[in-house]
């Protein structure tokens, strides 16, 4: 009999990549971790009947795919605010929508490999961009699985067909349709590795935001930059509207402090606002997307009770 320890040793090396796969399928870091846990439990229970016709890795992906397909049955597709509404032009701030409405952020270190071929690493980072994950959510679930398995994880068509209990012709047809949707809907720039210029841009952003120097801050934004704030069904389009927000409802962020993290292949920060009883309390998990020498998108996720522990951020700053 194979010991539990041996089984765990064969499964655990695949946990990170399985989490990344399930995140792309489900659009939620929390659901992805639940899916991976269920995958490993099923694999542990069924390992005695594993026939070895495929690798352990392929077998785990088969289980994970079935788990994810079960989880998305009958559920609404997650989205970003800009996929659901027109940009905000003033007036009352809409009420927050349930967490299950939104594509959520995910920590890089829980779903992306730490090392490997630079081109492959870039492709993995690019495939967890919020915009890319949003397009994935618009695909039928099996097309979603085919696109990720073939284009991101480079599984041969024959293995994907076996994973999904279908034919190679069906896999190729689904991939063609998924590629067409991707080409039509994903018009954002690919994520590029941080270079010195981008690091300097992010340093200037951090300094300007903590000083709440709005002139310097908005100068870093591209003219058509966007800002979103899930779970609010609200987003802003363009530097002028973002500046108006920062002068108005956003002015309560004055005096904030930022702690760097990494999410969705992009730079990110835990934002802490001044607390009435002293110190700084969690307010948002910011994802900052850049291109060249400017910021193209600024997403602030406000569900800090769940997100800050996920990212290993402290519960409070003194």
PDB file of N, CA and C in Angstrom, residues 202-302:
ATOM      1  N   UNK A 202       6.027  53.026 -10.613  1.00  0.00           N
ATOM      2  CA  UNK A 202       5.290  52.557  -9.443  1.00  0.00           C
ATOM      3  C   UNK A 202       5.768  53.232  -8.164  1.00  0.00           C
ATOM      4  N   UNK A 203       7.066  53.510  -8.072  1.00  0.00           N
ATOM      5  CA  UNK A 203       7.580  54.248  -6.916  1.00  0.00           C
ATOM      6  C   UNK A 203       6.968  55.644  -6.865  1.00  0.00           C
ATOM      7  N   UNK A 204       6.867  56.279  -8.037  1.00  0.00           N
ATOM      8  CA  UNK A 204       6.278  57.624  -8.076  1.00  0.00           C
ATOM      9  C   UNK A 204       4.789  57.577  -7.755  1.00  0.00           C
ATOM     10  N   UNK A 205       4.121  56.502  -8.189  1.00  0.00           N
ATOM     11  CA  UNK A 205       2.705  56.339  -7.848  1.00  0.00           C
ATOM     12  C   UNK A 205       2.548  56.209  -6.337  1.00  0.00           C
ATOM     13  N   UNK A 206       3.338  55.350  -5.713  1.00  0.00           N
ATOM     14  CA  UNK A 206       3.233  55.145  -4.270  1.00  0.00           C
ATOM     15  C   UNK A 206       3.460  56.461  -3.519  1.00  0.00           C
ATOM     16  N   UNK A 207       4.487  57.198  -3.924  1.00  0.00           N
ATOM     17  CA  UNK A 207       4.799  58.462  -3.256  1.00  0.00           C
ATOM     18  C   UNK A 207       3.665  59.474  -3.438  1.00  0.00           C
ATOM     19  N   UNK A 208       3.179  59.603  -4.674  1.00  0.00           N
ATOM     20  CA  UNK A 208       2.121  60.571  -4.951  1.00  0.00           C
ATOM     21  C   UNK A 208       0.830  60.204  -4.227  1.00  0.00           C
ATOM     22  N   UNK A 209       0.515  58.906  -4.161  1.00  0.00           N
ATOM     23  CA  UNK A 209      -0.727  58.504  -3.510  1.00  0.00           C
ATOM     24  C   UNK A 209      -0.650  58.732  -2.000  1.00  0.00           C
ATOM     25  N   UNK A 210       0.475  58.359  -1.397  1.00  0.00           N
ATOM     26  CA  UNK A 210       0.589  58.540   0.050  1.00  0.00           C
ATOM     27  C   UNK A 210       0.607  60.012   0.425  1.00  0.00           C
ATOM     28  N   UNK A 211       1.134  60.857  -0.440  1.00  0.00           N
ATOM     29  CA  UNK A 211       1.086  62.307  -0.187  1.00  0.00           C
ATOM     30  C   UNK A 211      -0.249  62.897  -0.603  1.00  0.00           C
ATOM     31  N   UNK A 212      -1.030  62.130  -1.307  1.00  0.00           N
ATOM     32  CA  UNK A 212      -2.268  62.553  -1.936  1.00  0.00           C
ATOM     33  C   UNK A 212      -2.044  63.824  -2.763  1.00  0.00           C
ATOM     34  N   UNK A 213      -0.976  63.744  -3.546  1.00  0.00           N
ATOM     35  CA  UNK A 213      -0.605  64.808  -4.480  1.00  0.00           C
ATOM     36  C   UNK A 213      -1.329  64.512  -5.788  1.00  0.00           C
ATOM     37  N   UNK A 214      -2.528  65.072  -5.951  1.00  0.00           N
ATOM     38  CA  UNK A 214      -3.384  64.690  -7.067  1.00  0.00           C
ATOM     39  C   UNK A 214      -2.817  65.133  -8.416  1.00  0.00           C
ATOM     40  N   UNK A 215      -2.110  66.225  -8.440  1.00  0.00           N
ATOM     41  CA  UNK A 215      -1.514  66.671  -9.702  1.00  0.00           C
ATOM     42  C   UNK A 215      -0.472  65.658 -10.175  1.00  0.00           C
ATOM     43  N   UNK A 216       0.413  65.258  -9.253  1.00  0.00           N
ATOM     44  CA  UNK A 216       1.434  64.276  -9.614  1.00  0.00           C
ATOM     45  C   UNK A 216       0.810  62.918  -9.895  1.00  0.00           C
ATOM     46  N   UNK A 217      -0.218  62.568  -9.125  1.00  0.00           N
ATOM     47  CA  UNK A 217      -0.842  61.260  -9.270  1.00  0.00           C
ATOM     48  C   UNK A 217      -1.526  61.122 -10.628  1.00  0.00           C
ATOM     49  N   UNK A 218      -2.342  62.085 -10.995  1.00  0.00           N
ATOM     50  CA  UNK A 218      -3.065  61.963 -12.258  1.00  0.00           C
ATOM     51  C   UNK A 218      -2.142  62.141 -13.456  1.00  0.00           C
ATOM     52  N   UNK A 219      -1.002  62.787 -13.262  1.00  0.00           N
ATOM     53  CA  UNK A 219      -0.037  62.902 -14.359  1.00  0.00           C
ATOM     54  C   UNK A 219       0.543  61.538 -14.735  1.00  0.00           C
ATOM     55  N   UNK A 220       0.471  60.592 -13.819  1.00  0.00           N
ATOM     56  CA  UNK A 220       0.976  59.249 -14.091  1.00  0.00           C
ATOM     57  C   UNK A 220      -0.025  58.406 -14.869  1.00  0.00           C
ATOM     58  N   UNK A 221      -1.283  58.848 -14.924  1.00  0.00           N
ATOM     59  CA  UNK A 221      -2.335  58.085 -15.598  1.00  0.00           C
ATOM     60  C   UNK A 221      -2.358  58.384 -17.084  1.00  0.00           C
ATOM     61  N   UNK A 222      -2.540  57.348 -17.888  1.00  0.00           N
ATOM     62  CA  UNK A 222      -2.752  57.584 -19.304  1.00  0.00           C
ATOM     63  C   UNK A 222      -4.091  58.291 -19.494  1.00  0.00           C
ATOM     64  N   UNK A 223      -4.221  59.045 -20.552  1.00  0.00           N
ATOM     65  CA  UNK A 223      -5.414  59.852 -20.755  1.00  0.00           C
ATOM     66  C   UNK A 223      -6.695  59.025 -20.703  1.00  0.00           C
ATOM     67  N   UNK A 224      -6.634  57.768 -21.190  1.00  0.00           N
ATOM     68  CA  UNK A 224      -7.827  56.920 -21.219  1.00  0.00           C
ATOM     69  C   UNK A 224      -7.810  55.868 -20.113  1.00  0.00           C
ATOM     70  N   UNK A 225      -7.085  56.128 -19.037  1.00  0.00           N
ATOM     71  CA  UNK A 225      -7.013  55.170 -17.929  1.00  0.00           C
ATOM     72  C   UNK A 225      -8.391  54.905 -17.348  1.00  0.00           C
ATOM     73  N   UNK A 226      -8.547  53.721 -16.738  1.00  0.00           N
ATOM     74  CA  UNK A 226      -9.812  53.371 -16.099  1.00  0.00           C
ATOM     75  C   UNK A 226      -9.569  53.056 -14.623  1.00  0.00           C
ATOM     76  N   UNK A 227     -10.621  53.235 -13.838  1.00  0.00           N
ATOM     77  CA  UNK A 227     -10.578  52.895 -12.419  1.00  0.00           C
ATOM     78  C   UNK A 227     -11.861  52.129 -12.086  1.00  0.00           C
ATOM     79  N   UNK A 228     -11.722  51.044 -11.315  1.00  0.00           N
ATOM     80  CA  UNK A 228     -12.903  50.309 -10.873  1.00  0.00           C
ATOM     81  C   UNK A 228     -12.782  50.005  -9.390  1.00  0.00           C
ATOM     82  N   UNK A 229     -13.916  49.690  -8.748  1.00  0.00           N
ATOM     83  CA  UNK A 229     -13.941  49.496  -7.296  1.00  0.00           C
ATOM     84  C   UNK A 229     -14.909  48.393  -6.885  1.00  0.00           C
ATOM     85  N   UNK A 230     -14.705  47.156  -7.321  1.00  0.00           N
ATOM     86  CA  UNK A 230     -15.581  46.082  -6.851  1.00  0.00           C
ATOM     87  C   UNK A 230     -15.550  45.989  -5.321  1.00  0.00           C
ATOM     88  N   UNK A 231     -16.675  45.744  -4.653  1.00  0.00           N
ATOM     89  CA  UNK A 231     -17.952  45.247  -5.202  1.00  0.00           C
ATOM     90  C   UNK A 231     -18.926  46.327  -5.655  1.00  0.00           C
ATOM     91  N   UNK A 232     -18.484  47.571  -5.803  1.00  0.00           N
ATOM     92  CA  UNK A 232     -19.371  48.602  -6.335  1.00  0.00           C
ATOM     93  C   UNK A 232     -19.490  48.419  -7.848  1.00  0.00           C
ATOM     94  N   UNK A 233     -20.693  48.443  -8.408  1.00  0.00           N
ATOM     95  CA  UNK A 233     -20.870  48.340  -9.862  1.00  0.00           C
ATOM     96  C   UNK A 233     -20.611  49.698 -10.505  1.00  0.00           C
ATOM     97  N   UNK A 234     -19.383  50.141 -10.397  1.00  0.00           N
ATOM     98  CA  UNK A 234     -19.022  51.509 -10.751  1.00  0.00           C
ATOM     99  C   UNK A 234     -17.608  51.505 -11.311  1.00  0.00           C
ATOM    100  N   UNK A 235     -17.417  52.234 -12.415  1.00  0.00           N
ATOM    101  CA  UNK A 235     -16.062  52.422 -12.915  1.00  0.00           C
ATOM    102  C   UNK A 235     -15.951  53.779 -13.581  1.00  0.00           C
ATOM    103  N   UNK A 236     -14.734  54.266 -13.647  1.00  0.00           N
ATOM    104  CA  UNK A 236     -14.464  55.599 -14.184  1.00  0.00           C
ATOM    105  C   UNK A 236     -13.602  55.478 -15.432  1.00  0.00           C
ATOM    106  N   UNK A 237     -13.867  56.336 -16.396  1.00  0.00           N
ATOM    107  CA  UNK A 237     -13.153  56.294 -17.669  1.00  0.00           C
ATOM    108  C   UNK A 237     -12.476  57.627 -17.921  1.00  0.00           C
ATOM    109  N   UNK A 238     -11.162  57.615 -17.956  1.00  0.00           N
ATOM    110  CA  UNK A 238     -10.421  58.813 -18.320  1.00  0.00           C
ATOM    111  C   UNK A 238      -9.839  59.556 -17.129  1.00  0.00           C
ATOM    112  N   UNK A 239      -8.739  60.216 -17.378  1.00  0.00           N
ATOM    113  CA  UNK A 239      -8.004  60.917 -16.323  1.00  0.00           C
ATOM    114  C   UNK A 239      -8.853  61.987 -15.635  1.00  0.00           C
ATOM    115  N   UNK A 240      -9.648  62.721 -16.388  1.00  0.00           N
ATOM    116  CA  UNK A 240     -10.433  63.817 -15.808  1.00  0.00           C
ATOM    117  C   UNK A 240     -11.463  63.292 -14.808  1.00  0.00           C
ATOM    118  N   UNK A 241     -12.170  62.212 -15.164  1.00  0.00           N
ATOM    119  CA  UNK A 241     -13.178  61.664 -14.261  1.00  0.00           C
ATOM    120  C   UNK A 241     -12.529  61.059 -13.012  1.00  0.00           C
ATOM    121  N   UNK A 242     -11.369  60.442 -13.189  1.00  0.00           N
ATOM    122  CA  UNK A 242     -10.672  59.878 -12.028  1.00  0.00           C
ATOM    123  C   UNK A 242     -10.243  60.995 -11.085  1.00  0.00           C
ATOM    124  N   UNK A 243      -9.764  62.089 -11.639  1.00  0.00           N
ATOM    125  CA  UNK A 243      -9.364  63.221 -10.811  1.00  0.00           C
ATOM    126  C   UNK A 243     -10.560  63.791 -10.049  1.00  0.00           C
ATOM    127  N   UNK A 244     -11.708  63.911 -10.718  1.00  0.00           N
ATOM    128  CA  UNK A 244     -12.914  64.392 -10.036  1.00  0.00           C
ATOM    129  C   UNK A 244     -13.291  63.469  -8.876  1.00  0.00           C
ATOM    130  N   UNK A 245     -13.164  62.175  -9.094  1.00  0.00           N
ATOM    131  CA  UNK A 245     -13.470  61.216  -8.025  1.00  0.00           C
ATOM    132  C   UNK A 245     -12.518  61.397  -6.848  1.00  0.00           C
ATOM    133  N   UNK A 246     -11.231  61.531  -7.147  1.00  0.00           N
ATOM    134  CA  UNK A 246     -10.235  61.659  -6.078  1.00  0.00           C
ATOM    135  C   UNK A 246     -10.436  62.943  -5.280  1.00  0.00           C
ATOM    136  N   UNK A 247     -10.941  63.985  -5.928  1.00  0.00           N
ATOM    137  CA  UNK A 247     -11.231  65.236  -5.225  1.00  0.00           C
ATOM    138  C   UNK A 247     -12.528  65.164  -4.438  1.00  0.00           C
ATOM    139  N   UNK A 248     -13.422  64.263  -4.866  1.00  0.00           N
ATOM    140  CA  UNK A 248     -14.726  64.149  -4.224  1.00  0.00           C
ATOM    141  C   UNK A 248     -14.808  62.952  -3.290  1.00  0.00           C
ATOM    142  N   UNK A 249     -15.555  61.887  -3.678  1.00  0.00           N
ATOM    143  CA  UNK A 249     -15.717  60.731  -2.781  1.00  0.00           C
ATOM    144  C   UNK A 249     -14.395  60.099  -2.358  1.00  0.00           C
ATOM    145  N   UNK A 250     -13.409  60.143  -3.252  1.00  0.00           N
ATOM    146  CA  UNK A 250     -12.135  59.514  -2.938  1.00  0.00           C
ATOM    147  C   UNK A 250     -11.249  60.301  -2.001  1.00  0.00           C
ATOM    148  N   UNK A 251     -11.657  61.497  -1.638  1.00  0.00           N
ATOM    149  CA  UNK A 251     -10.790  62.345  -0.804  1.00  0.00           C
ATOM    150  C   UNK A 251     -10.555  61.740   0.583  1.00  0.00           C
ATOM    151  N   UNK A 252     -11.416  60.810   0.999  1.00  0.00           N
ATOM    152  CA  UNK A 252     -11.214  60.155   2.285  1.00  0.00           C
ATOM    153  C   UNK A 252      -9.978  59.254   2.290  1.00  0.00           C
ATOM    154  N   UNK A 253      -9.400  59.039   1.119  1.00  0.00           N
ATOM    155  CA  UNK A 253      -8.167  58.241   1.035  1.00  0.00           C
ATOM    156  C   UNK A 253      -6.923  59.057   1.388  1.00  0.00           C
ATOM    157  N   UNK A 254      -7.088  60.345   1.593  1.00  0.00           N
ATOM    158  CA  UNK A 254      -5.938  61.173   1.955  1.00  0.00           C
ATOM    159  C   UNK A 254      -5.319  60.648   3.250  1.00  0.00           C
ATOM    160  N   UNK A 255      -3.996  60.550   3.246  1.00  0.00           N
ATOM    161  CA  UNK A 255      -3.282  60.035   4.397  1.00  0.00           C
ATOM    162  C   UNK A 255      -3.098  58.526   4.392  1.00  0.00           C
ATOM    163  N   UNK A 256      -3.468  57.872   3.296  1.00  0.00           N
ATOM    164  CA  UNK A 256      -3.342  56.420   3.211  1.00  0.00           C
ATOM    165  C   UNK A 256      -1.884  55.985   3.149  1.00  0.00           C
ATOM    166  N   UNK A 257      -1.666  54.731   3.482  1.00  0.00           N
ATOM    167  CA  UNK A 257      -0.371  54.093   3.304  1.00  0.00           C
ATOM    168  C   UNK A 257      -0.553  52.868   2.423  1.00  0.00           C
ATOM    169  N   UNK A 258       0.477  52.548   1.637  1.00  0.00           N
ATOM    170  CA  UNK A 258       0.421  51.434   0.695  1.00  0.00           C
ATOM    171  C   UNK A 258       1.504  50.404   1.030  1.00  0.00           C
ATOM    172  N   UNK A 259       1.137  49.125   0.923  1.00  0.00           N
ATOM    173  CA  UNK A 259       2.077  48.020   1.125  1.00  0.00           C
ATOM    174  C   UNK A 259       2.122  47.205  -0.167  1.00  0.00           C
ATOM    175  N   UNK A 260       3.293  47.078  -0.812  1.00  0.00           N
ATOM    176  CA  UNK A 260       3.371  46.382  -2.110  1.00  0.00           C
ATOM    177  C   UNK A 260       3.105  44.878  -1.988  1.00  0.00           C
ATOM    178  N   UNK A 261       2.371  44.356  -2.964  1.00  0.00           N
ATOM    179  CA  UNK A 261       2.189  42.918  -3.145  1.00  0.00           C
ATOM    180  C   UNK A 261       2.198  42.675  -4.657  1.00  0.00           C
ATOM    181  N   UNK A 262       1.801  41.474  -5.097  1.00  0.00           N
ATOM    182  CA  UNK A 262       1.727  41.179  -6.530  1.00  0.00           C
ATOM    183  C   UNK A 262       0.466  40.378  -6.795  1.00  0.00           C
ATOM    184  N   UNK A 263      -0.307  40.793  -7.794  1.00  0.00           N
ATOM    185  CA  UNK A 263      -1.582  40.136  -8.087  1.00  0.00           C
ATOM    186  C   UNK A 263      -1.832  40.142  -9.584  1.00  0.00           C
ATOM    187  N   UNK A 264      -2.355  39.024 -10.092  1.00  0.00           N
ATOM    188  CA  UNK A 264      -2.779  38.929 -11.487  1.00  0.00           C
ATOM    189  C   UNK A 264      -1.699  39.370 -12.467  1.00  0.00           C
ATOM    190  N   UNK A 265      -0.458  39.007 -12.171  1.00  0.00           N
ATOM    191  CA  UNK A 265       0.641  39.344 -13.063  1.00  0.00           C
ATOM    192  C   UNK A 265       0.995  40.809 -13.075  1.00  0.00           C
ATOM    193  N   UNK A 266       0.457  41.581 -12.150  1.00  0.00           N
ATOM    194  CA  UNK A 266       0.662  43.028 -12.127  1.00  0.00           C
ATOM    195  C   UNK A 266       1.143  43.480 -10.754  1.00  0.00           C
ATOM    196  N   UNK A 267       1.597  44.723 -10.693  1.00  0.00           N
ATOM    197  CA  UNK A 267       1.914  45.330  -9.401  1.00  0.00           C
ATOM    198  C   UNK A 267       0.621  45.553  -8.627  1.00  0.00           C
ATOM    199  N   UNK A 268       0.712  45.469  -7.316  1.00  0.00           N
ATOM    200  CA  UNK A 268      -0.474  45.659  -6.485  1.00  0.00           C
ATOM    201  C   UNK A 268      -0.048  46.214  -5.133  1.00  0.00           C
ATOM    202  N   UNK A 269      -1.019  46.773  -4.431  1.00  0.00           N
ATOM    203  CA  UNK A 269      -0.754  47.364  -3.120  1.00  0.00           C
ATOM    204  C   UNK A 269      -1.932  47.095  -2.194  1.00  0.00           C
ATOM    205  N   UNK A 270      -1.623  46.825  -0.935  1.00  0.00           N
ATOM    206  CA  UNK A 270      -2.638  46.877   0.092  1.00  0.00           C
ATOM    207  C   UNK A 270      -2.750  48.315   0.562  1.00  0.00           C
ATOM    208  N   UNK A 271      -3.950  48.894   0.474  1.00  0.00           N
ATOM    209  CA  UNK A 271      -4.160  50.284   0.876  1.00  0.00           C
ATOM    210  C   UNK A 271      -4.793  50.347   2.254  1.00  0.00           C
ATOM    211  N   UNK A 272      -4.193  51.143   3.124  1.00  0.00           N
ATOM    212  CA  UNK A 272      -4.690  51.351   4.487  1.00  0.00           C
ATOM    213  C   UNK A 272      -5.035  52.826   4.658  1.00  0.00           C
ATOM    214  N   UNK A 273      -6.277  53.098   5.066  1.00  0.00           N
ATOM    215  CA  UNK A 273      -6.682  54.480   5.310  1.00  0.00           C
ATOM    216  C   UNK A 273      -6.550  54.817   6.791  1.00  0.00           C
ATOM    217  N   UNK A 274      -6.356  56.112   7.103  1.00  0.00           N
ATOM    218  CA  UNK A 274      -6.286  56.507   8.518  1.00  0.00           C
ATOM    219  C   UNK A 274      -7.532  56.074   9.274  1.00  0.00           C
ATOM    220  N   UNK A 275      -7.332  55.554  10.470  1.00  0.00           N
ATOM    221  CA  UNK A 275      -8.442  55.091  11.292  1.00  0.00           C
ATOM    222  C   UNK A 275      -8.756  56.126  12.372  1.00  0.00           C
ATOM    223  N   UNK A 276     -10.027  56.361  12.684  1.00  0.00           N
ATOM    224  CA  UNK A 276     -10.392  57.344  13.729  1.00  0.00           C
ATOM    225  C   UNK A 276      -9.761  57.046  15.082  1.00  0.00           C
ATOM    226  N   UNK A 277      -9.498  55.760  15.346  1.00  0.00           N
ATOM    227  CA  UNK A 277      -8.923  55.413  16.647  1.00  0.00           C
ATOM    228  C   UNK A 277      -7.413  55.227  16.585  1.00  0.00           C
ATOM    229  N   UNK A 278      -6.795  55.777  15.552  1.00  0.00           N
ATOM    230  CA  UNK A 278      -5.345  55.725  15.426  1.00  0.00           C
ATOM    231  C   UNK A 278      -4.879  54.639  14.482  1.00  0.00           C
ATOM    232  N   UNK A 279      -3.683  54.832  13.920  1.00  0.00           N
ATOM    233  CA  UNK A 279      -3.148  53.867  12.977  1.00  0.00           C
ATOM    234  C   UNK A 279      -3.880  53.900  11.650  1.00  0.00           C
ATOM    235  N   UNK A 280      -3.704  52.834  10.882  1.00  0.00           N
ATOM    236  CA  UNK A 280      -4.313  52.746   9.561  1.00  0.00           C
ATOM    237  C   UNK A 280      -5.021  51.404   9.424  1.00  0.00           C
ATOM    238  N   UNK A 281      -6.238  51.440   8.895  1.00  0.00           N
ATOM    239  CA  UNK A 281      -7.059  50.243   8.747  1.00  0.00           C
ATOM    240  C   UNK A 281      -7.163  49.864   7.267  1.00  0.00           C
ATOM    241  N   UNK A 282      -7.316  48.574   6.962  1.00  0.00           N
ATOM    242  CA  UNK A 282      -7.439  48.137   5.563  1.00  0.00           C
ATOM    243  C   UNK A 282      -8.591  48.821   4.843  1.00  0.00           C
ATOM    244  N   UNK A 283      -8.336  49.190   3.594  1.00  0.00           N
ATOM    245  CA  UNK A 283      -9.395  49.794   2.797  1.00  0.00           C
ATOM    246  C   UNK A 283      -9.576  49.114   1.443  1.00  0.00           C
ATOM    247  N   UNK A 284      -8.464  48.801   0.751  1.00  0.00           N
ATOM    248  CA  UNK A 284      -8.601  48.233  -0.596  1.00  0.00           C
ATOM    249  C   UNK A 284      -7.344  47.469  -0.984  1.00  0.00           C
ATOM    250  N   UNK A 285      -7.542  46.512  -1.864  1.00  0.00           N
ATOM    251  CA  UNK A 285      -6.428  45.835  -2.532  1.00  0.00           C
ATOM    252  C   UNK A 285      -6.361  46.431  -3.928  1.00  0.00           C
ATOM    253  N   UNK A 286      -5.333  47.214  -4.209  1.00  0.00           N
ATOM    254  CA  UNK A 286      -5.201  47.888  -5.497  1.00  0.00           C
ATOM    255  C   UNK A 286      -4.382  47.039  -6.468  1.00  0.00           C
ATOM    256  N   UNK A 287      -4.860  46.918  -7.692  1.00  0.00           N
ATOM    257  CA  UNK A 287      -4.062  46.354  -8.787  1.00  0.00           C
ATOM    258  C   UNK A 287      -3.793  47.477  -9.774  1.00  0.00           C
ATOM    259  N   UNK A 288      -2.514  47.701 -10.048  1.00  0.00           N
ATOM    260  CA  UNK A 288      -2.096  48.806 -10.917  1.00  0.00           C
ATOM    261  C   UNK A 288      -1.514  48.231 -12.203  1.00  0.00           C
ATOM    262  N   UNK A 289      -2.185  48.497 -13.313  1.00  0.00           N
ATOM    263  CA  UNK A 289      -1.712  48.016 -14.615  1.00  0.00           C
ATOM    264  C   UNK A 289      -1.003  49.152 -15.343  1.00  0.00           C
ATOM    265  N   UNK A 290       0.134  48.842 -15.936  1.00  0.00           N
ATOM    266  CA  UNK A 290       0.945  49.865 -16.581  1.00  0.00           C
ATOM    267  C   UNK A 290       1.259  49.484 -18.019  1.00  0.00           C
ATOM    268  N   UNK A 291       1.603  50.488 -18.788  1.00  0.00           N
ATOM    269  CA  UNK A 291       2.109  50.278 -20.142  1.00  0.00           C
ATOM    270  C   UNK A 291       3.079  51.404 -20.438  1.00  0.00           C
ATOM    271  N   UNK A 292       4.345  51.048 -20.664  1.00  0.00           N
ATOM    272  CA  UNK A 292       5.350  52.080 -20.899  1.00  0.00           C
ATOM    273  C   UNK A 292       5.524  52.943 -19.664  1.00  0.00           C
ATOM    274  N   UNK A 293       5.344  54.247 -19.832  1.00  0.00           N
ATOM    275  CA  UNK A 293       5.593  55.181 -18.731  1.00  0.00           C
ATOM    276  C   UNK A 293       4.307  55.702 -18.107  1.00  0.00           C
ATOM    277  N   UNK A 294       3.207  54.944 -18.222  1.00  0.00           N
ATOM    278  CA  UNK A 294       1.942  55.432 -17.656  1.00  0.00           C
ATOM    279  C   UNK A 294       1.115  54.279 -17.097  1.00  0.00           C
ATOM    280  N   UNK A 295       0.193  54.645 -16.223  1.00  0.00           N
ATOM    281  CA  UNK A 295      -0.738  53.691 -15.628  1.00  0.00           C
ATOM    282  C   UNK A 295      -1.994  53.647 -16.489  1.00  0.00           C
ATOM    283  N   UNK A 296      -2.386  52.428 -16.872  1.00  0.00           N
ATOM    284  CA  UNK A 296      -3.540  52.280 -17.757  1.00  0.00           C
ATOM    285  C   UNK A 296      -4.804  51.882 -17.012  1.00  0.00           C
ATOM    286  N   UNK A 297      -4.650  51.242 -15.855  1.00  0.00           N
ATOM    287  CA  UNK A 297      -5.832  50.806 -15.103  1.00  0.00           C
ATOM    288  C   UNK A 297      -5.491  50.745 -13.623  1.00  0.00           C
ATOM    289  N   UNK A 298      -6.500  51.033 -12.817  1.00  0.00           N
ATOM    290  CA  UNK A 298      -6.353  51.095 -11.363  1.00  0.00           C
ATOM    291  C   UNK A 298      -7.619  50.462 -10.782  1.00  0.00           C
ATOM    292  N   UNK A 299      -7.459  49.247 -10.263  1.00  0.00           N
ATOM    293  CA  UNK A 299      -8.594  48.503  -9.731  1.00  0.00           C
ATOM    294  C   UNK A 299      -8.453  48.404  -8.213  1.00  0.00           C
ATOM    295  N   UNK A 300      -9.457  48.862  -7.496  1.00  0.00           N
ATOM    296  CA  UNK A 300      -9.450  48.802  -6.041  1.00  0.00           C
ATOM    297  C   UNK A 300     -10.532  47.830  -5.575  1.00  0.00           C
ATOM    298  N   UNK A 301     -10.109  46.706  -5.001  1.00  0.00           N
ATOM    299  CA  UNK A 301     -11.037  45.695  -4.492  1.00  0.00           C
ATOM    300  C   UNK A 301     -11.229  45.944  -2.998  1.00  0.00           C
ATOM    301  N   UNK A 302     -12.475  46.140  -2.598  1.00  0.00           N
ATOM    302  CA  UNK A 302     -12.767  46.648  -1.259  1.00  0.00           C
ATOM    303  C   UNK A 302     -13.062  45.570  -0.218  1.00  0.00           C
TER     304      UNK A 302
END
